[in-house]
């Protein structure tokens, strides 16, 4: 069994349990209470990175998310894509919840009390994903809903050297997510998609939720600036450089982030291997952070991990440059694993990485010493207590995955 980090920090890893049947919809298809709801005082995963800034009147959730959950089936270890009519055998196979589950899992593994608004079917895939998200990852699904006679959306991903192809099947939910969102517990922050349902953002902002928005690639090529109108309700906007430059009609990421800073208090532009730039007008900070150099195996969900880490850093009131460095590090750790949501790092990964870098620097490695000096703030963040390991993508349901071995 694989874990989140080579071993749990100071402890032993949990044994994966067999997939249990998730909660089933009742005869009328009404919402089913979450089995993963956490009391407001309970730290997620035994470690609470926000303990120093929590107040008695804080809402029960740190972050609220909404979107579509997919069952992701990932094939790895293929030298090339199959041709027409050709059958190839893959060396690796993994499965995990995908879609918005990537972001929800990333947030929960970083210790954020996370709530998810999503629709689930009544099939076996939905049973397993509900159980994985609520029980194993500690995500509050109290505002999510199971629908009778509705099946899960599914994506098959084929990863080869330097390439990836996906096939997806699914149907629109019987009920819009905005109708479910009103039942969600209050949250300090929400991470949302500008291409999703936006009519409930005003409600979130009115009750004090700080909204962090992202946006995807505009396949129409119009890059209509009107798409950014909902940013009026948002605290932060975190597009990548291509998206940011297209919407702001600029030719560099630096110019783009400055234009976006006129729209939201916190503007962040990610630029892949070139790093990330940010301006926080609420604090007067400007920052740039180079990317952490790693060999990427699977970039699925890397942006979600970055967004979750930025949200944590903002709620924790860290300096802007430390938020950027932490988010870049978390993304770098994620892309070294296969499997989307279950590749998201936890504090065990972060502690393992920091311990390794410090040891290499102490042994005279100059590159490691440079990296150590850039991340010294982790000494005040990384837990010194036992942190439980996290599982990676599995094979079909409860069987061990070998996706990460190829």
Short mmCIF file of C-alpha atoms in Angstrom, two decimals:
data_model
loop_
_atom_site.label_atom_id
_atom_site.label_comp_id
_atom_site.label_asym_id
_atom_site.label_seq_id
_atom_site.Cartn_x
_atom_site.Cartn_y
_atom_site.Cartn_z
CA UNK A 1 0.00 0.00 0.00
CA UNK A 2 1.25 3.48 -0.80
CA UNK A 3 1.10 6.36 1.65
CA UNK A 4 1.17 10.12 1.69
CA UNK A 5 4.92 10.47 1.98
CA UNK A 6 7.28 7.54 2.32
CA UNK A 7 5.99 6.87 5.83
CA UNK A 8 3.69 8.72 8.21
CA UNK A 9 5.69 11.20 10.27
CA UNK A 10 6.24 9.56 13.63
CA UNK A 11 3.50 6.99 13.22
CA UNK A 12 2.26 3.96 11.33
CA UNK A 13 0.02 3.98 8.32
CA UNK A 14 -3.61 2.97 8.38
CA UNK A 15 -4.66 -0.17 6.56
CA UNK A 16 -6.97 0.44 3.66
CA UNK A 17 -10.40 -0.92 4.37
CA UNK A 18 -12.53 -2.59 1.76
CA UNK A 19 -14.96 -0.31 -0.01
CA UNK A 20 -18.09 -0.05 2.11
CA UNK A 21 -21.49 0.78 0.76
CA UNK A 22 -22.10 4.51 1.00
CA UNK A 23 -25.37 6.00 2.18
CA UNK A 24 -28.21 5.24 -0.19
CA UNK A 25 -30.93 7.66 -1.23
CA UNK A 26 -34.25 7.10 0.44
CA UNK A 27 -37.40 6.25 -1.46
CA UNK A 28 -38.10 9.88 -2.24
CA UNK A 29 -34.58 10.77 -3.30
CA UNK A 30 -34.22 13.32 -0.50
CA UNK A 31 -30.83 14.52 0.73
CA UNK A 32 -28.92 12.01 2.79
CA UNK A 33 -27.01 13.33 5.83
CA UNK A 34 -23.24 13.23 5.50
CA UNK A 35 -21.29 10.60 7.37
CA UNK A 36 -18.26 12.88 7.12
CA UNK A 37 -19.49 15.99 8.94
CA UNK A 38 -16.93 17.17 11.44
CA UNK A 39 -17.58 18.98 14.69
CA UNK A 40 -16.27 22.53 14.58
CA UNK A 41 -13.63 21.74 17.20
CA UNK A 42 -12.19 18.69 15.45
CA UNK A 43 -8.94 19.13 13.52
CA UNK A 44 -8.88 17.30 10.18
CA UNK A 45 -6.44 14.42 10.18
CA UNK A 46 -5.30 15.21 13.71
CA UNK A 47 -3.45 18.41 12.69
CA UNK A 48 -4.92 21.90 12.54
CA UNK A 49 -2.69 24.45 10.74
CA UNK A 50 -5.21 27.22 11.53
CA UNK A 51 -5.32 26.62 15.29
CA UNK A 52 -3.47 29.87 16.04
CA UNK A 53 -6.00 32.04 14.20
CA UNK A 54 -9.25 30.29 15.07
CA UNK A 55 -11.90 32.20 17.01
CA UNK A 56 -14.91 30.88 18.97
CA UNK A 57 -17.35 32.52 16.54
CA UNK A 58 -15.75 31.07 13.39
CA UNK A 59 -18.17 29.27 11.02
CA UNK A 60 -18.06 25.45 11.10
CA UNK A 61 -16.24 25.15 7.76
CA UNK A 62 -13.01 26.71 6.53
CA UNK A 63 -13.79 26.22 2.85
CA UNK A 64 -16.89 25.35 0.81
CA UNK A 65 -16.74 23.89 -2.71
CA UNK A 66 -19.26 22.89 -5.35
CA UNK A 67 -19.06 21.07 -8.65
CA UNK A 68 -19.23 17.73 -10.41
CA UNK A 69 -17.60 14.61 -8.97
CA UNK A 70 -16.29 12.11 -11.52
CA UNK A 71 -15.11 8.56 -11.06
CA UNK A 72 -11.61 8.68 -12.58
CA UNK A 73 -10.03 5.52 -13.96
CA UNK A 74 -6.37 6.14 -14.82
CA UNK A 75 -4.25 3.88 -17.04
CA UNK A 76 -0.48 4.43 -16.88
CA UNK A 77 2.71 2.82 -18.15
CA UNK A 78 1.83 3.01 -21.85
CA UNK A 79 4.60 3.91 -24.28
CA UNK A 80 2.09 5.35 -26.75
CA UNK A 81 -1.59 5.79 -27.46
CA UNK A 82 -3.37 2.83 -29.09
CA UNK A 83 -4.17 3.08 -32.78
CA UNK A 84 -7.60 2.43 -34.34
CA UNK A 85 -8.77 -1.08 -33.53
CA UNK A 86 -5.66 -1.78 -31.43
CA UNK A 87 -5.63 -3.13 -27.88
CA UNK A 88 -2.71 -2.29 -25.59
CA UNK A 89 -2.09 -3.54 -22.06
CA UNK A 90 -1.17 -0.88 -19.51
CA UNK A 91 1.36 -1.51 -16.77
CA UNK A 92 -0.45 0.62 -14.18
CA UNK A 93 -4.04 1.22 -13.14
CA UNK A 94 -5.55 3.50 -10.49
CA UNK A 95 -8.95 4.88 -9.61
CA UNK A 96 -10.02 7.86 -7.54
CA UNK A 97 -12.74 10.50 -7.19
CA UNK A 98 -12.13 13.29 -9.72
CA UNK A 99 -13.50 16.63 -10.83
CA UNK A 100 -14.29 18.87 -7.86
CA UNK A 101 -13.10 16.03 -5.62
CA UNK A 102 -9.54 16.98 -6.61
CA UNK A 103 -9.92 20.36 -4.92
CA UNK A 104 -11.93 19.05 -1.97
CA UNK A 105 -9.36 16.37 -1.19
CA UNK A 106 -6.46 18.80 -1.56
CA UNK A 107 -8.09 21.21 0.90
CA UNK A 108 -8.98 18.52 3.43
CA UNK A 109 -5.49 16.99 3.35
CA UNK A 110 -4.01 20.39 4.19
CA UNK A 111 -6.15 20.50 7.32
CA UNK A 112 -8.95 22.77 6.11
CA UNK A 113 -12.43 21.90 7.39
CA UNK A 114 -13.90 21.27 3.98
CA UNK A 115 -17.50 21.08 2.78
CA UNK A 116 -18.57 19.89 -0.67
CA UNK A 117 -21.82 20.58 -2.53
CA UNK A 118 -22.19 17.93 -5.24
CA UNK A 119 -24.66 15.50 -6.71
CA UNK A 120 -24.04 11.75 -6.46
CA UNK A 121 -25.78 8.88 -8.17
CA UNK A 122 -27.05 5.64 -6.66
CA UNK A 123 -24.53 3.34 -8.36
CA UNK A 124 -21.53 1.51 -6.92
CA UNK A 125 -19.12 4.21 -8.10
CA UNK A 126 -21.07 6.80 -6.11
CA UNK A 127 -21.11 4.57 -3.03
CA UNK A 128 -17.33 4.27 -3.13
CA UNK A 129 -16.68 7.96 -3.84
CA UNK A 130 -19.05 9.12 -1.08
CA UNK A 131 -17.34 6.78 1.37
CA UNK A 132 -13.86 7.84 0.27
CA UNK A 133 -14.57 11.56 0.48
CA UNK A 134 -16.63 11.60 3.66
CA UNK A 135 -15.04 8.89 5.79
CA UNK A 136 -11.47 8.68 4.55
CA UNK A 137 -10.85 12.35 3.70
CA UNK A 138 -13.15 13.90 6.33
CA UNK A 139 -15.09 16.08 3.87
CA UNK A 140 -18.50 17.36 4.98
CA UNK A 141 -21.11 16.17 2.46
CA UNK A 142 -24.15 17.36 4.43
CA UNK A 143 -25.21 19.67 1.57
CA UNK A 144 -24.54 17.07 -1.12
CA UNK A 145 -27.27 14.80 -2.42
CA UNK A 146 -27.74 11.25 -3.69
CA UNK A 147 -30.16 10.88 -6.61
CA UNK A 148 -32.10 7.72 -7.40
CA UNK A 149 -31.84 6.28 -10.90
CA UNK A 150 -28.87 8.53 -11.67
CA UNK A 151 -25.34 7.30 -12.39
CA UNK A 152 -21.95 8.84 -11.73
CA UNK A 153 -20.02 10.76 -14.34
CA UNK A 154 -16.92 8.79 -15.34
CA UNK A 155 -13.60 9.70 -16.94
CA UNK A 156 -11.04 7.28 -18.35
CA UNK A 157 -7.57 8.81 -18.52
CA UNK A 158 -4.71 7.29 -20.52
CA UNK A 159 -1.27 8.60 -19.57
CA UNK A 160 1.74 8.07 -21.83
CA UNK A 161 5.17 9.66 -21.89
CA UNK A 162 4.49 13.38 -22.31
CA UNK A 163 0.85 12.95 -23.35
CA UNK A 164 -2.58 12.22 -21.96
CA UNK A 165 -5.99 11.47 -23.44
CA UNK A 166 -9.36 11.34 -21.68
CA UNK A 167 -12.85 10.08 -22.41
CA UNK A 168 -15.74 11.28 -20.20
CA UNK A 169 -19.40 10.32 -19.89
CA UNK A 170 -22.03 11.92 -17.69
CA UNK A 171 -25.39 13.72 -17.50
CA UNK A 172 -26.62 17.01 -16.01
CA UNK A 173 -27.75 16.73 -12.42
CA UNK A 174 -31.51 16.49 -11.77
CA UNK A 175 -31.17 19.53 -9.48
CA UNK A 176 -28.83 22.55 -9.86
CA UNK A 177 -26.00 22.84 -7.38
CA UNK A 178 -27.11 26.34 -6.40
CA UNK A 179 -30.31 24.82 -4.97
CA UNK A 180 -28.23 22.59 -2.69
CA UNK A 181 -25.72 25.29 -1.71
CA UNK A 182 -28.21 27.08 0.53
CA UNK A 183 -28.20 24.03 2.81
CA UNK A 184 -24.43 24.08 3.25
CA UNK A 185 -22.86 25.09 6.58
CA UNK A 186 -21.30 28.54 6.68
CA UNK A 187 -17.66 28.75 5.64
CA UNK A 188 -14.83 31.24 5.96
CA UNK A 189 -13.92 30.78 2.29
CA UNK A 190 -15.26 29.25 -0.90
CA UNK A 191 -13.32 28.19 -3.98
CA UNK A 192 -15.42 28.47 -7.13
CA UNK A 193 -15.26 28.32 -10.93
CA UNK A 194 -16.28 31.30 -13.05
CA UNK A 195 -17.57 28.87 -15.66
CA UNK A 196 -19.86 27.21 -13.10
CA UNK A 197 -23.05 28.38 -11.42
CA UNK A 198 -22.46 31.90 -10.10
CA UNK A 199 -25.92 33.02 -8.98
CA UNK A 200 -25.29 31.94 -5.37
CA UNK A 201 -22.03 33.87 -4.92
CA UNK A 202 -23.79 37.01 -3.70
CA UNK A 203 -25.39 34.89 -0.95
CA UNK A 204 -21.97 33.59 0.08
CA UNK A 205 -20.38 37.03 0.07
CA UNK A 206 -23.27 38.50 2.07
CA UNK A 207 -22.69 36.04 4.93
CA UNK A 208 -18.98 36.88 5.06
CA UNK A 209 -17.47 34.09 2.96
CA UNK A 210 -14.30 35.07 1.11
CA UNK A 211 -14.61 33.76 -2.45
CA UNK A 212 -11.57 32.46 -4.34
CA UNK A 213 -12.37 32.14 -8.05
CA UNK A 214 -10.67 30.25 -10.85
CA UNK A 215 -11.53 29.88 -14.53
CA UNK A 216 -10.82 27.36 -17.26
CA UNK A 217 -9.64 27.65 -20.84
CA UNK A 218 -12.17 29.36 -23.13
CA UNK A 219 -12.55 26.90 -25.98
CA UNK A 220 -14.64 29.44 -27.94
CA UNK A 221 -11.61 31.70 -28.20
CA UNK A 222 -13.69 34.80 -27.41
CA UNK A 223 -12.24 35.45 -23.95
CA UNK A 224 -15.16 37.72 -23.22
CA UNK A 225 -14.31 40.16 -20.42
CA UNK A 226 -17.98 39.98 -19.37
CA UNK A 227 -17.18 36.49 -18.05
CA UNK A 228 -15.25 38.19 -15.25
CA UNK A 229 -18.26 40.17 -13.94
CA UNK A 230 -18.88 37.77 -10.99
CA UNK A 231 -15.44 38.76 -9.65
CA UNK A 232 -17.28 41.67 -8.04
CA UNK A 233 -18.19 39.20 -5.27
CA UNK A 234 -14.71 37.67 -4.99
CA UNK A 235 -11.72 38.11 -2.73
CA UNK A 236 -9.26 36.32 -5.02
CA UNK A 237 -8.80 35.24 -8.64
CA UNK A 238 -6.23 32.56 -9.57
CA UNK A 239 -6.09 31.99 -13.37
CA UNK A 240 -3.09 30.63 -15.22
CA UNK A 241 -0.99 32.90 -17.42
CA UNK A 242 -2.70 31.99 -20.71
CA UNK A 243 -6.14 32.71 -19.27
CA UNK A 244 -5.04 35.86 -17.47
CA UNK A 245 -3.34 37.39 -20.51
CA UNK A 246 -6.26 36.53 -22.79
CA UNK A 247 -8.89 38.10 -20.53
CA UNK A 248 -6.81 41.22 -19.79
CA UNK A 249 -5.54 41.64 -23.40
CA UNK A 250 -1.95 41.77 -22.17
CA UNK A 251 1.21 40.07 -23.42
CA UNK A 252 2.95 39.13 -20.15
CA UNK A 253 1.87 37.46 -16.93
CA UNK A 254 3.23 40.44 -14.99
CA UNK A 255 1.00 42.92 -16.84
CA UNK A 256 -1.94 40.53 -16.51
CA UNK A 257 -1.69 40.19 -12.73
CA UNK A 258 -1.53 43.97 -12.36
CA UNK A 259 -4.71 44.40 -14.38
CA UNK A 260 -6.50 41.69 -12.41
CA UNK A 261 -5.44 43.36 -9.16
CA UNK A 262 -7.81 46.18 -10.12
CA UNK A 263 -10.70 43.70 -9.96
CA UNK A 264 -10.02 41.65 -6.81
CA UNK A 265 -8.08 42.18 -3.56
CA UNK A 266 -5.89 39.13 -4.25
CA UNK A 267 -4.77 38.44 -7.84
CA UNK A 268 -2.63 35.36 -8.53
CA UNK A 269 -1.36 34.22 -11.92
CA UNK A 270 0.30 30.82 -12.26
CA UNK A 271 2.75 30.34 -15.11
CA UNK A 272 3.77 26.68 -15.01
CA UNK A 273 7.52 26.15 -14.85
CA UNK A 274 7.96 29.94 -14.89
CA UNK A 275 6.47 30.21 -11.40
CA UNK A 276 3.65 32.33 -9.99
CA UNK A 277 2.99 36.03 -9.44
CA UNK A 278 0.59 37.69 -7.00
CA UNK A 279 -0.59 41.07 -5.76
CA UNK A 280 -2.52 41.41 -2.50
CA UNK A 281 -3.97 44.93 -2.40
CA UNK A 282 -5.47 44.26 1.04
CA UNK A 283 -1.95 44.05 2.49
CA UNK A 284 0.03 46.01 -0.12
CA UNK A 285 2.21 42.99 -0.95
CA UNK A 286 3.54 41.95 -4.35
CA UNK A 287 5.40 38.67 -4.83
CA UNK A 288 6.92 36.27 -7.33
CA UNK A 289 7.82 32.64 -6.67
CA UNK A 290 9.75 30.35 -9.05
CA UNK A 291 8.39 26.88 -9.63
CA UNK A 292 9.85 24.03 -7.60
CA UNK A 293 11.81 21.90 -10.13
CA UNK A 294 10.47 18.34 -10.21
CA UNK A 295 9.87 15.55 -12.71
CA UNK A 296 6.11 15.64 -13.31
CA UNK A 297 4.35 12.30 -13.75
CA UNK A 298 0.74 13.52 -13.84
CA UNK A 299 -0.36 17.17 -13.67
CA UNK A 300 -4.02 16.30 -13.01
CA UNK A 301 -5.29 18.42 -10.14
CA UNK A 302 -2.10 20.48 -9.73
CA UNK A 303 -4.05 23.72 -10.06
CA UNK A 304 -6.53 22.52 -7.45
CA UNK A 305 -3.72 21.77 -5.01
CA UNK A 306 -2.28 25.25 -5.63
CA UNK A 307 -5.69 26.87 -4.99
CA UNK A 308 -6.22 24.90 -1.78
CA UNK A 309 -2.79 25.86 -0.48
CA UNK A 310 -3.32 29.55 -1.33
CA UNK A 311 -6.63 29.46 0.51
CA UNK A 312 -4.99 27.93 3.57
CA UNK A 313 -2.18 30.48 3.54
CA UNK A 314 -4.61 33.37 3.21
CA UNK A 315 -6.81 32.15 6.07
CA UNK A 316 -3.66 31.60 8.15
CA UNK A 317 -2.59 35.19 7.39
CA UNK A 318 0.85 34.22 6.09
CA UNK A 319 2.92 36.77 4.12
CA UNK A 320 2.12 36.68 0.40
CA UNK A 321 5.48 35.31 -0.72
CA UNK A 322 5.17 32.44 1.78
CA UNK A 323 1.69 31.66 0.49
CA UNK A 324 3.05 31.46 -3.07
CA UNK A 325 6.02 29.29 -2.08
CA UNK A 326 3.83 26.93 -0.06
CA UNK A 327 1.29 26.59 -2.89
CA UNK A 328 4.05 25.97 -5.44
CA UNK A 329 5.58 23.31 -3.20
CA UNK A 330 2.27 21.52 -2.70
CA UNK A 331 1.66 21.48 -6.46
CA UNK A 332 5.16 20.13 -7.07
CA UNK A 333 4.57 17.29 -4.61
CA UNK A 334 1.24 16.45 -6.26
CA UNK A 335 2.53 16.14 -9.84
CA UNK A 336 5.04 13.50 -8.77
CA UNK A 337 2.13 11.10 -8.16
CA UNK A 338 -0.49 9.61 -10.46
CA UNK A 339 -4.16 9.85 -9.70
CA UNK A 340 -5.66 13.34 -9.39
CA UNK A 341 -7.40 13.77 -6.03
CA UNK A 342 -5.53 11.03 -4.17
CA UNK A 343 -2.20 12.45 -5.38
CA UNK A 344 -2.81 15.58 -3.29
CA UNK A 345 -0.15 15.98 -0.60
CA UNK A 346 -0.83 15.99 3.11
CA UNK A 347 1.34 17.22 5.95
CA UNK A 348 3.22 13.91 5.93
CA UNK A 349 4.44 14.63 2.40
CA UNK A 350 5.38 18.19 3.27
CA UNK A 351 7.23 17.16 6.43
CA UNK A 352 9.07 14.37 4.58
CA UNK A 353 10.15 16.79 1.83
CA UNK A 354 11.34 19.43 4.31
CA UNK A 355 13.23 16.90 6.39
CA UNK A 356 14.97 15.55 3.26
CA UNK A 357 15.93 19.00 1.98
CA UNK A 358 17.37 19.99 5.34
CA UNK A 359 19.36 16.77 5.61
CA UNK A 360 20.79 17.20 2.10
CA UNK A 361 21.71 20.82 2.83
CA UNK A 362 23.40 19.84 6.09
CA UNK A 363 25.40 17.24 4.14
CA UNK A 364 26.82 19.96 1.86
CA UNK A 365 24.44 19.90 -1.13
CA UNK A 366 24.50 23.49 -2.38
CA UNK A 367 21.29 23.23 -4.38
CA UNK A 368 19.48 21.82 -1.36
CA UNK A 369 20.92 24.61 0.77
CA UNK A 370 19.52 27.21 -1.62
CA UNK A 371 16.08 25.55 -1.49
CA UNK A 372 16.26 25.26 2.30
CA UNK A 373 16.99 28.96 2.63
CA UNK A 374 13.93 29.79 0.50
CA UNK A 375 11.64 27.66 2.68
CA UNK A 376 12.86 28.36 6.21
CA UNK A 377 9.36 29.55 7.10
CA UNK A 378 8.31 25.88 7.06
CA UNK A 379 10.04 25.47 10.43
CA UNK A 380 7.13 27.36 11.96
CA UNK A 381 4.47 25.51 9.96
CA UNK A 382 5.38 21.83 9.53
CA UNK A 383 3.92 19.72 12.36
CA UNK A 384 6.26 18.06 14.82
CA UNK A 385 3.53 15.68 16.01
CA UNK A 386 2.51 12.39 14.39
CA UNK A 387 0.80 12.88 11.03
CA UNK A 388 -1.04 9.95 9.48
CA UNK A 389 -0.18 8.90 5.94
CA UNK A 390 -2.70 9.25 3.12
CA UNK A 391 -3.53 6.71 0.48
CA UNK A 392 -2.94 7.13 -3.23
CA UNK A 393 -5.11 6.14 -6.17
CA UNK A 394 -6.38 2.59 -5.87
CA UNK A 395 -7.01 -0.05 -8.45
CA UNK A 396 -10.65 -0.91 -9.01
CA UNK A 397 -12.31 0.08 -5.74
CA UNK A 398 -10.42 -1.39 -2.76
CA UNK A 399 -7.60 -3.16 -4.62
CA UNK A 400 -4.07 -1.85 -4.42
CA UNK A 401 -3.05 0.54 -7.22
CA UNK A 402 0.14 0.11 -9.22
CA UNK A 403 -0.38 3.36 -11.14
CA UNK A 404 2.49 5.08 -9.36
CA UNK A 405 5.00 2.31 -10.06
CA UNK A 406 5.22 2.91 -13.82
#
